[in-house]
PDB file of C-alpha atoms in Angstrom:
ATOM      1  CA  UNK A   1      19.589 -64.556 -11.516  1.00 48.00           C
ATOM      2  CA  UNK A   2      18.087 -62.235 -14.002  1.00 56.00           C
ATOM      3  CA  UNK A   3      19.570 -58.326 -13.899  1.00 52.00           C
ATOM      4  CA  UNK A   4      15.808 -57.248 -13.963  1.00 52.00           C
ATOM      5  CA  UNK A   5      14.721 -59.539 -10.919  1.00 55.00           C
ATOM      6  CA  UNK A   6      17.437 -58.598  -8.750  1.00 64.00           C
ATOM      7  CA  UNK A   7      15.880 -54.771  -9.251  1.00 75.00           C
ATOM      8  CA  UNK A   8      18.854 -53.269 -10.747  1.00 87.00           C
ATOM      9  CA  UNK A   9      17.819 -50.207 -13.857  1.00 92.00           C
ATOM     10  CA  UNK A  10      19.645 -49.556 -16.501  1.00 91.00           C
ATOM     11  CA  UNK A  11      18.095 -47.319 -18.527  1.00 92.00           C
ATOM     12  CA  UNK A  12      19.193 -46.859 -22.371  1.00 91.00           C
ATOM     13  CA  UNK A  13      20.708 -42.883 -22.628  1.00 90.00           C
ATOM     14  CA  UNK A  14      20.553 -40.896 -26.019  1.00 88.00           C
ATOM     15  CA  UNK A  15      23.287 -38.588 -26.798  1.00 85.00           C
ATOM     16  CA  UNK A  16      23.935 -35.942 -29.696  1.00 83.00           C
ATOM     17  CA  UNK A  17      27.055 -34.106 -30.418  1.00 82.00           C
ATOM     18  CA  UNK A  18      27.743 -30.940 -30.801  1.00 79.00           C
ATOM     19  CA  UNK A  19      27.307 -29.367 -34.591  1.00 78.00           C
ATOM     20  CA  UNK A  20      30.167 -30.177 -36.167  1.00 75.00           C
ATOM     21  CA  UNK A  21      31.473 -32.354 -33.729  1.00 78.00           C
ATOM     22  CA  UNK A  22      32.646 -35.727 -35.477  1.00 75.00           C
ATOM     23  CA  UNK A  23      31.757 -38.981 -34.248  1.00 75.00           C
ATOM     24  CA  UNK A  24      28.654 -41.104 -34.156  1.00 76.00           C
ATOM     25  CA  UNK A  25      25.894 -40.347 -31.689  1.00 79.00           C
ATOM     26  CA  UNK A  26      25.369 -43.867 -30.297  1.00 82.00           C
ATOM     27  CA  UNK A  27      23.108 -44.572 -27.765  1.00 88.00           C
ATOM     28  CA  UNK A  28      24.472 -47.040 -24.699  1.00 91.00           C
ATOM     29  CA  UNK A  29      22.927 -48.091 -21.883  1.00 93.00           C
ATOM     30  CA  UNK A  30      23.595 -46.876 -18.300  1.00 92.00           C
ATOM     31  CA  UNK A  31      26.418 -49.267 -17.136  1.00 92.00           C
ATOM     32  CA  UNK A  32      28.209 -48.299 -20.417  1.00 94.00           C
ATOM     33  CA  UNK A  33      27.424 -44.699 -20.273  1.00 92.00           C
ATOM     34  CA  UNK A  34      30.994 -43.331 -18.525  1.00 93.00           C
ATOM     35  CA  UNK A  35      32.786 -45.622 -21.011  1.00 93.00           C
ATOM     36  CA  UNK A  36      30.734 -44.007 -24.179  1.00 92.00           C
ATOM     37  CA  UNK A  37      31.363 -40.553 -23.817  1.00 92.00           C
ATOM     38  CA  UNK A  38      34.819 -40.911 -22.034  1.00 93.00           C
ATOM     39  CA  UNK A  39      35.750 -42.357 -25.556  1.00 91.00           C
ATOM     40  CA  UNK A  40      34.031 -39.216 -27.472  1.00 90.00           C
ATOM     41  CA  UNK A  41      35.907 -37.129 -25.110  1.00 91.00           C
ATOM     42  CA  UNK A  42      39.049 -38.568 -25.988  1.00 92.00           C
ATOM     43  CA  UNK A  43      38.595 -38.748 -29.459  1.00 90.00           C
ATOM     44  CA  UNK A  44      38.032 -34.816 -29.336  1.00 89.00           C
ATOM     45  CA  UNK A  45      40.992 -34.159 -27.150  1.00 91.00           C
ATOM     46  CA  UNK A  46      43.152 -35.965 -29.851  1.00 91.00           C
ATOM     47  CA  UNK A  47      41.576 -33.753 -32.593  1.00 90.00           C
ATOM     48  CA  UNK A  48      42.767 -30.659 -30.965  1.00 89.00           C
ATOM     49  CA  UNK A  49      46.648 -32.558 -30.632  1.00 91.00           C
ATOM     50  CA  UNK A  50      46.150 -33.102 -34.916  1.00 91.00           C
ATOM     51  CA  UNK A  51      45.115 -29.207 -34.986  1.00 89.00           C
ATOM     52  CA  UNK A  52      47.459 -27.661 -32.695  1.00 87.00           C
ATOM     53  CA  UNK A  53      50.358 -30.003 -34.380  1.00 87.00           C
ATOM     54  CA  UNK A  54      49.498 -28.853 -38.008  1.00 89.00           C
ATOM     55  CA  UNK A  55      48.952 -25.048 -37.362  1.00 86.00           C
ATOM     56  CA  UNK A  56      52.295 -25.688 -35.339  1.00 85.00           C
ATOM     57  CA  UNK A  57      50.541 -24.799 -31.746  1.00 85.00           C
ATOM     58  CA  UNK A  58      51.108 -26.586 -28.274  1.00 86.00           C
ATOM     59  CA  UNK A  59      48.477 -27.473 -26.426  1.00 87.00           C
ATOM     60  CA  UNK A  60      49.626 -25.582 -22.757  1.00 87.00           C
ATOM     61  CA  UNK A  61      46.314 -26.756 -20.862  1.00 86.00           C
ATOM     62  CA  UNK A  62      42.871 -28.673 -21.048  1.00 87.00           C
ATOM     63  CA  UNK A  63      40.795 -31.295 -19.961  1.00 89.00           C
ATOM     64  CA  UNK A  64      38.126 -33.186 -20.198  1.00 92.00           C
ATOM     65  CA  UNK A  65      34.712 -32.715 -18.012  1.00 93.00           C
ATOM     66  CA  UNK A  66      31.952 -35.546 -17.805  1.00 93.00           C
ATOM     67  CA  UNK A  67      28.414 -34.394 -16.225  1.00 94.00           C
ATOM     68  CA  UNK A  68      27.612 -37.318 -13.903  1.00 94.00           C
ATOM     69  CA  UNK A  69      23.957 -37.961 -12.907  1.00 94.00           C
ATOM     70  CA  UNK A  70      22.637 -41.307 -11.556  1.00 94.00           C
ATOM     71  CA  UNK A  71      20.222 -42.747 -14.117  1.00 93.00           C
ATOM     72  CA  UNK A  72      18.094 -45.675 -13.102  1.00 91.00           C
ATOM     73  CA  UNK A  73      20.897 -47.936 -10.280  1.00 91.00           C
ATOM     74  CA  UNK A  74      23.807 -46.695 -12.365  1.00 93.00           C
ATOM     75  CA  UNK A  75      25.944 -43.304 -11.667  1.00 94.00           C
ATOM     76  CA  UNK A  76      25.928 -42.365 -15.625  1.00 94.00           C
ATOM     77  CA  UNK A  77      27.776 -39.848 -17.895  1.00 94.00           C
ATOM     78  CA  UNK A  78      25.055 -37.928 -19.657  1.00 92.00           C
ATOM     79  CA  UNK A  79      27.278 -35.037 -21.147  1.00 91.00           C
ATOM     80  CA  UNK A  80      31.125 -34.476 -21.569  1.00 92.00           C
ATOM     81  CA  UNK A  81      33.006 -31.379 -22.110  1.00 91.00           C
ATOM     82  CA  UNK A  82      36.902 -31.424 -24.053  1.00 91.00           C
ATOM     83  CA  UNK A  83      38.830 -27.950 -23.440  1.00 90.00           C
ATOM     84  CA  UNK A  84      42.244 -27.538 -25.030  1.00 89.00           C
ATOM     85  CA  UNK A  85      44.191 -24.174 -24.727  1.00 88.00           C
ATOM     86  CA  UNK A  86      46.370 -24.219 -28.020  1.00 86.00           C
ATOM     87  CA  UNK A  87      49.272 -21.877 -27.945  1.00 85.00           C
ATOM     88  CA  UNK A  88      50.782 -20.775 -31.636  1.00 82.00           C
ATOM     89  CA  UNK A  89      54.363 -19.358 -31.224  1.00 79.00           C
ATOM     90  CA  UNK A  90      54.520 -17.610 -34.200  1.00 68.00           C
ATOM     91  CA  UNK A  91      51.289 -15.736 -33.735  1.00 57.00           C
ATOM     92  CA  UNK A  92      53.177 -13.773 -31.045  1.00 50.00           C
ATOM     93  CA  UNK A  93      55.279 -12.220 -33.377  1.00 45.00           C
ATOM     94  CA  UNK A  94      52.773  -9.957 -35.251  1.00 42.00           C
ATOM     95  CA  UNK A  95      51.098  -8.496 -32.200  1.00 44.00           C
ATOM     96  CA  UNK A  96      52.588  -5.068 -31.507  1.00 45.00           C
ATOM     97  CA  UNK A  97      51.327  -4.197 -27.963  1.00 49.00           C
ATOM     98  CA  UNK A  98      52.380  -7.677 -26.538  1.00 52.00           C
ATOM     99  CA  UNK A  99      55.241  -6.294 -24.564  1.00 65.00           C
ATOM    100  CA  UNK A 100      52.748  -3.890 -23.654  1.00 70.00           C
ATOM    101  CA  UNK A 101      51.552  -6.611 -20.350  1.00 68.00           C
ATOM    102  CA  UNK A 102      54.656  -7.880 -19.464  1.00 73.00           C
ATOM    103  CA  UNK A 103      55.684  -4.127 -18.834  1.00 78.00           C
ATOM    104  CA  UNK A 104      52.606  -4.091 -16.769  1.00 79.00           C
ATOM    105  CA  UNK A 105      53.654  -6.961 -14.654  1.00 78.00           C
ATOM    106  CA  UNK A 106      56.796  -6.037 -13.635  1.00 84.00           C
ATOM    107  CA  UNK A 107      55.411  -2.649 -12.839  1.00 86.00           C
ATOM    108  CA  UNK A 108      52.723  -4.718 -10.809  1.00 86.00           C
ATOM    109  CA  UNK A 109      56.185  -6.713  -9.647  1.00 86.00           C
ATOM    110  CA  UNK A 110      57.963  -3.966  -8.300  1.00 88.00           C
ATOM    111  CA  UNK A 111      55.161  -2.263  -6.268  1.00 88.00           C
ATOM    112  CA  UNK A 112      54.456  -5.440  -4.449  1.00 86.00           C
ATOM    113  CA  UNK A 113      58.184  -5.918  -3.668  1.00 87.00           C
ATOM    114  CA  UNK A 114      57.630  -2.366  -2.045  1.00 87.00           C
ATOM    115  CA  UNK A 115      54.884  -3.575  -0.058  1.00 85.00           C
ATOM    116  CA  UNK A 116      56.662  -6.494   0.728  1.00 84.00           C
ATOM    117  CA  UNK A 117      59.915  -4.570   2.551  1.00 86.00           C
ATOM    118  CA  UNK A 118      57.436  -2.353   4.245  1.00 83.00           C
ATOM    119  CA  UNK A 119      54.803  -4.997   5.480  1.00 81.00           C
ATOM    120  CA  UNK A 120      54.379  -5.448   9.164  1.00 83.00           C
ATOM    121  CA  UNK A 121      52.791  -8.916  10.233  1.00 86.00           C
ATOM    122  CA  UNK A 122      53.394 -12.650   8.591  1.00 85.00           C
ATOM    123  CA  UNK A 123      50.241 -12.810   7.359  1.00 85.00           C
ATOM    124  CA  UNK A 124      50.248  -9.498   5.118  1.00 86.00           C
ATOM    125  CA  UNK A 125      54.030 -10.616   3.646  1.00 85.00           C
ATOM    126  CA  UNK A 126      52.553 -14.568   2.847  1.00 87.00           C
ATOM    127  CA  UNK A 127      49.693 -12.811   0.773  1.00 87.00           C
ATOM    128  CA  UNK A 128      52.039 -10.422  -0.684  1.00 85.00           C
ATOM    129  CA  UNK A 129      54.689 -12.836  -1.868  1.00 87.00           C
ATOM    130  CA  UNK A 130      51.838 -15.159  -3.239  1.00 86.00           C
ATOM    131  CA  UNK A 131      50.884 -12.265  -5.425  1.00 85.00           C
ATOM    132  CA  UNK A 132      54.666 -11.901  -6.283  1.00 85.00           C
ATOM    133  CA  UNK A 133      54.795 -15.749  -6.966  1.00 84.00           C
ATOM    134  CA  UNK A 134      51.770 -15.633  -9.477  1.00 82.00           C
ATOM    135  CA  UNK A 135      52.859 -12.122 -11.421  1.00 80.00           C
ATOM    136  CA  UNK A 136      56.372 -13.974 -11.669  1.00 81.00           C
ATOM    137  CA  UNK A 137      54.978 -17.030 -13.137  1.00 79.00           C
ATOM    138  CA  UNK A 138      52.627 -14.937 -15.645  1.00 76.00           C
ATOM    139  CA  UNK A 139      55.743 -12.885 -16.566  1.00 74.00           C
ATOM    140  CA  UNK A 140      57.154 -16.240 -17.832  1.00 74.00           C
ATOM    141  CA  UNK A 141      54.134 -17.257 -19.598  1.00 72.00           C
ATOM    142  CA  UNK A 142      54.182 -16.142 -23.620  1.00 69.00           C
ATOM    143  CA  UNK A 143      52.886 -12.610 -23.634  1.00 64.00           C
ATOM    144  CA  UNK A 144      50.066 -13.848 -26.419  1.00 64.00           C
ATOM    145  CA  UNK A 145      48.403 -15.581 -23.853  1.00 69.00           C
ATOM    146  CA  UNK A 146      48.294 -13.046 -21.120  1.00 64.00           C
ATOM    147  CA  UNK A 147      47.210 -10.749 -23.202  1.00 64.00           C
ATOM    148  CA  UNK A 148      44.581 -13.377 -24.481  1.00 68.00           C
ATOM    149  CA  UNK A 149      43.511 -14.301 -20.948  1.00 67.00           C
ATOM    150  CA  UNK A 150      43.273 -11.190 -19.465  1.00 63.00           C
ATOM    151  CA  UNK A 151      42.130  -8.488 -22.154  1.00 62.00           C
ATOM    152  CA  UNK A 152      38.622  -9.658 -22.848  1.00 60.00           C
ATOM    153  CA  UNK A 153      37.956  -9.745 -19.018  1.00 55.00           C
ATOM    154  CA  UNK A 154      39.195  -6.670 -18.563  1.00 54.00           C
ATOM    155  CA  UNK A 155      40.936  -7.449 -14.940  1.00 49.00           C
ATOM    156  CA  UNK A 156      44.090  -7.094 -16.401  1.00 48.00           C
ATOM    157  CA  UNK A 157      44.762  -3.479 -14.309  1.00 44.00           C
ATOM    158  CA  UNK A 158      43.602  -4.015 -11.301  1.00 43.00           C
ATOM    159  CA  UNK A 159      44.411  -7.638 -11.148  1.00 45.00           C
ATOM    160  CA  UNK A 160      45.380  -7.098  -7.317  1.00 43.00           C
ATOM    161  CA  UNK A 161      44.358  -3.924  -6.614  1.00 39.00           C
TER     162      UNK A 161
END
């Protein structure tokens, strides 16, 4: 039985890369689509592990991100997305204000552990040691990357305000 007789689509898909991406911008057909740009996506994620190893980073979070869409009888990838957080240890040394947010936490800390001893009901002390859980675990993250995370969006004050 002939694909095209039994009514099934499968519809060739273009793709282009990003400037300065590297790779080759093969086409592939729908059924082949996920499997195309899965191996794009993976090829980029492994670039970033060369980059981050060279300059002497870790990579401390990322992904990859495929835009599904059905195309013709086949659920397709038409775009893919690689994000890699790269962390450089000895870029932390030449900041000056770096302490600077890690004082602000465990101002931030000790208010809430306030709150905490004079908090009524259950449900007020769960949120309040949640906040306590996540200002802990930021405290323990480098302070290069709070600052880097929180500075440009400006939350960094009034995270739980």
């Amino acid at each position: 039985m002939n694909v095209l007789s039994a009514g099934l689509e499968n519809p060739m898909l273009g793709y282009k890369l990003d400037p300065g991406e590297p790779g080759l911008s093969h086409s592939a057909p729908a059924s082949r689509s996920i499997l195309r740009v899965v191996s794009q996506e993976i090829s980029n994620w492994l670039a970033f592990e060369r980059e981050a190893a060279k300059n002497g980073g870790i990579i401390i979070h990322g992904g990859i991100n495929l835009d599904l869409r059905r195309k013709g009888s086949f659920l397709a990838a038409v775009a893919g997305k690689t994000t890699a957080w790269i962390y450089y240890p000895n870029s932390e040394k030449v900041q000056d204000n770096s302490n600077e947010y890690k004082d602000q936490l465990r101002k931030q800390i000790r208010e809430l552990e306030n709150k905490l001893e004079a908090a009524i009901n259950s449900h007020e002390k769960e949120k309040i040691e949640q906040q306590l859980n996540f200002l802990k675990l930021m405290l323990n993250m480098p302070a290069k990357l709070i600052e880097d995370l929180l500075k440009p969006l400006g939350i960094f004050l009034d995270v739980f305000a």
